[in-house]
Coordinates of C-alpha atoms and ligand atoms in Angstrom, one line a residue:
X1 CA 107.7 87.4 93.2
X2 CA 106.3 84.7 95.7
X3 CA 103.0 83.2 94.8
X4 CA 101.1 84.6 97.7
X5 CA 102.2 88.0 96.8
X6 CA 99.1 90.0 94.3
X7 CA 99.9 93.3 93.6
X8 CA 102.3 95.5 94.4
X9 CA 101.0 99.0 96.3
X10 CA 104.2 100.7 96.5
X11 CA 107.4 99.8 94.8
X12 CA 111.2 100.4 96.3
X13 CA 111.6 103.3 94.6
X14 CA 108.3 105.0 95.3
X15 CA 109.4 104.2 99.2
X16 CA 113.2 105.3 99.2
X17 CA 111.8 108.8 97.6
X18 CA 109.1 109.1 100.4
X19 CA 111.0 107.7 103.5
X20 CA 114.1 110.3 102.8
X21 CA 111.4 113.5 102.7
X22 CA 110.1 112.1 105.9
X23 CA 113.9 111.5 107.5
X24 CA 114.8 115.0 106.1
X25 CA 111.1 116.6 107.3
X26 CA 111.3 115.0 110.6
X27 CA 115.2 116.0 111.3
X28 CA 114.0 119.5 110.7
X29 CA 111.1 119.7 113.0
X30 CA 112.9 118.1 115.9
X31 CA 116.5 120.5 115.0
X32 CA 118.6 120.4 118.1
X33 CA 116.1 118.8 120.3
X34 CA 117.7 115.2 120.6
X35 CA 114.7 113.3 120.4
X36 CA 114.8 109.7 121.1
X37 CA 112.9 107.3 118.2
X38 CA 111.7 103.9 119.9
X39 CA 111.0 101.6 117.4
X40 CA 108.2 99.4 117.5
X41 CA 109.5 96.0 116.5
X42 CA 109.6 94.1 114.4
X43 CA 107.5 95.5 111.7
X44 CA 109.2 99.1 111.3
X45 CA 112.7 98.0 111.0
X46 CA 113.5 98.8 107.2
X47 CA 111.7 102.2 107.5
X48 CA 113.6 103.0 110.1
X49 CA 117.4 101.6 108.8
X50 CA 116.3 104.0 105.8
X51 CA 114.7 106.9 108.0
X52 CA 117.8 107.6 110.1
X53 CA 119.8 107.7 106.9
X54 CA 118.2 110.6 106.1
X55 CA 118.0 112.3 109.4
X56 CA 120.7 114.7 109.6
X57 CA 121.0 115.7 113.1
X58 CA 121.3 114.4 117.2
X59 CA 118.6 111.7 117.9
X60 CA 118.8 108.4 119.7
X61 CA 117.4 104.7 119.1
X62 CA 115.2 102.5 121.7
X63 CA 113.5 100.0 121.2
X64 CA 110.5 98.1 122.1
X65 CA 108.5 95.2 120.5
X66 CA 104.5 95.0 120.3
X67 CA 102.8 92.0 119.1
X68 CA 98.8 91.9 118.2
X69 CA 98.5 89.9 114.6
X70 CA 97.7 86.1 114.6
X71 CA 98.0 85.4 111.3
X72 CA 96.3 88.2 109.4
X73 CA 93.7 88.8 112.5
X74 CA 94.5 91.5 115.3
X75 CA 94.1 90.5 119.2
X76 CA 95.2 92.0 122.0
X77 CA 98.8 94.0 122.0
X78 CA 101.1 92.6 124.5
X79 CA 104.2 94.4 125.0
X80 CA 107.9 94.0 125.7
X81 CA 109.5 96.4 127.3
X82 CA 113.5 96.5 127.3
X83 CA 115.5 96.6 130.9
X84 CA 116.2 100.6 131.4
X85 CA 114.3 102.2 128.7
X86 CA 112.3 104.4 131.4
X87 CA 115.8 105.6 132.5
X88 CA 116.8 106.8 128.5
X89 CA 112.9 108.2 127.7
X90 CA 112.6 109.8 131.0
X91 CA 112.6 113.9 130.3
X92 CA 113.3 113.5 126.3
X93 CA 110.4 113.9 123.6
X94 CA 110.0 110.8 122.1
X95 CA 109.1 109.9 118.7
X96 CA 107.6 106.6 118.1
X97 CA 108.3 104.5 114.5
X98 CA 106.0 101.8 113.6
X99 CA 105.2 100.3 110.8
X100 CA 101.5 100.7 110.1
X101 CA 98.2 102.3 111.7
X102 CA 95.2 100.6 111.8
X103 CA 93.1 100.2 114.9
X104 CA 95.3 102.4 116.6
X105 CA 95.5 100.2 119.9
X106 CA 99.4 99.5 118.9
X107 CA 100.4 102.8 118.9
X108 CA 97.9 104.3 121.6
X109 CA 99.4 101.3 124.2
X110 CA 102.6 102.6 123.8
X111 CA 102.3 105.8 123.9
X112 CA 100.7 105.2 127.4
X113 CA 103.5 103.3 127.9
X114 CA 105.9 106.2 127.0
X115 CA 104.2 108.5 129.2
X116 CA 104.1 106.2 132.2
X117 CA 108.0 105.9 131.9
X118 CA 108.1 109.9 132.1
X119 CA 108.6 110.8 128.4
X120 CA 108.4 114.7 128.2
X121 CA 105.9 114.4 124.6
X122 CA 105.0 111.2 122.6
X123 CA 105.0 111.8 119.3
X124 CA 104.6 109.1 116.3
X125 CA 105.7 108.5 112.4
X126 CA 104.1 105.7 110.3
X127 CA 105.2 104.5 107.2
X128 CA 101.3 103.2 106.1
X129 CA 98.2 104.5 107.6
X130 CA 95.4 102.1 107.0
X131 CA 92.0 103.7 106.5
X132 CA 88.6 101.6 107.0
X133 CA 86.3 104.3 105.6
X134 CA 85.2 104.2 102.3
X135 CA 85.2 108.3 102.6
X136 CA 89.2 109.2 101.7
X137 CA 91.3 109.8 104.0
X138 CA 91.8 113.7 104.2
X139 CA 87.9 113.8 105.3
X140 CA 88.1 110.9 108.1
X141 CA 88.5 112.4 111.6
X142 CA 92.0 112.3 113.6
X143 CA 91.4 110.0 116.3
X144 CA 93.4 111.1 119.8
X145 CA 95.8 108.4 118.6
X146 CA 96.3 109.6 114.5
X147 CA 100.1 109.4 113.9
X148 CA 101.4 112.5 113.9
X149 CA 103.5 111.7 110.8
X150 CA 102.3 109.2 107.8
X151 CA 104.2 107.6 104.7
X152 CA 101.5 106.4 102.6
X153 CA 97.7 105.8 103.0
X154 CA 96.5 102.5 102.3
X155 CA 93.2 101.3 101.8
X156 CA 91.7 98.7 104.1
X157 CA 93.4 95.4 103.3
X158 CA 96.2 93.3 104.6
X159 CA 99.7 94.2 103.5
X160 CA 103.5 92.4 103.6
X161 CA 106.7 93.5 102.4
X162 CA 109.4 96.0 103.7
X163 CA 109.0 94.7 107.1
X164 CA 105.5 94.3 107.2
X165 CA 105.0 90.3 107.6
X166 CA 102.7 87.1 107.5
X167 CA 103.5 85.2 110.4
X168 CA 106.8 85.6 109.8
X169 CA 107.6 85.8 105.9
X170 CA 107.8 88.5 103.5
X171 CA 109.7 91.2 105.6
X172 CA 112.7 91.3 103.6
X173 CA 110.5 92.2 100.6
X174 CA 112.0 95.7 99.1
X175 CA 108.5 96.6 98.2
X176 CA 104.9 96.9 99.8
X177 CA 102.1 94.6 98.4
X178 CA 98.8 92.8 99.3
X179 CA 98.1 89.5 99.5
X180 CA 96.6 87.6 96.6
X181 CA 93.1 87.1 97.0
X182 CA 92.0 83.3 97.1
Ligands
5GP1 P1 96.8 98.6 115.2 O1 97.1 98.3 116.6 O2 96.9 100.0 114.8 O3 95.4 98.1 114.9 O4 97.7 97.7 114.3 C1 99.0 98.0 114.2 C2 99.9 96.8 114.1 O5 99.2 95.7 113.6 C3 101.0 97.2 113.3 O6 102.1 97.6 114.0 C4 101.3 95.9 112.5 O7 102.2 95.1 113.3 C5 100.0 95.1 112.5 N1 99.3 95.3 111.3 C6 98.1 96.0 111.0 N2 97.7 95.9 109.8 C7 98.6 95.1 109.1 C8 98.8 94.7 107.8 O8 98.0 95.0 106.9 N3 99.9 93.9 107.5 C9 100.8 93.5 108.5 N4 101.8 92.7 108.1 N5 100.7 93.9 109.8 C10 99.6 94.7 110.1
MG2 MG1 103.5 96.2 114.7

């Protein structure tokens, strides 16, 4: 394990289980509707190489990249938005995959986005939804951006591994862990 790494919050195995209920949960709900997943890059990418596995049906895969983090403090999300995805949203319900929830400005920018571009519903899957509150998570209130779909809750610290980074490093960990402290 790298030095930097302290403990371990979720382990590969405890992920694999999770992410297949969600494909399998998530396949079901959208049926025969097509949807299209954008993919908020680059955080979300091995949840979502293991979330399509288990999604047996039609869907499609965009993609778009939002950046906030300097180091392990958020600023401002700036967005890059591929040539032609308005023409491949337009009309279709969209899901959107992303990699954590915590302020929510990632996933509420774009979801305007989205909608701009003519997506017919904006829906969203997280695999970690990071909760501020001391008060657990069941008992915090939805904001108008809660994902509509959520791996695991985490409490409020920062986190690397299966695609989360630190500046760069510790994406291709198969597990999720915080940082050591110190
Ligand atoms: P939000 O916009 O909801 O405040 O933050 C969401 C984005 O910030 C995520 O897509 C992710 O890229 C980044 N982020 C938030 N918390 C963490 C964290 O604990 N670890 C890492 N690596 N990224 C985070
Ligand atoms: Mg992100």
């Amino acid at each position: 394990m790298p030095p930097a790494i302290g403990q371990v919050l979720f382990d590969a195995e405890t992920i694999a289980r999770r992410v297949r209920d969600l494909g399998r949960e998530l396949a079901e709900t959208y049926r025969d509707r097509e949807p299209v997943l954008v993919a908020v890059m680059k955080g979300c990418v091995l949840f979502l190489a293991d979330l399509v596995r288990a999604w047996e049906g039609p869907m499609d895969l965009e993609f778009i990249t939002a950046e906030s983090y300097e180091g392990t403090e958020p600023g401002a999300v700036h967005l890059a938005v591929p040539e032609g995805l308005a023409d491949r949203v337009a009309g279709r319900p969209v899901l959107v995959v992303d990699d954590i929830f915590d302020t929510g400005a990632t996933l509420a920018t774009v979801r305007e986005a989205l909608l701009a571009m003519g997506a017919e519903e904006v829906r969203s899957v997280v695999l970690l939804h990071k909760h501020t509150d001391a008060a657990p998570p069941s008992s915090a209130p939805a904001g108008p951006a809660a994902p509509d779909w959520v791996g695991f809750d985490v409490a409020d610290r920062f986190v690397v591994g299966y695609g989360l980074d630190l500046d760069g490093r510790y994406r291709n960990l198969s597990y999720v862990a915080a940082l050591r402290k110190g």
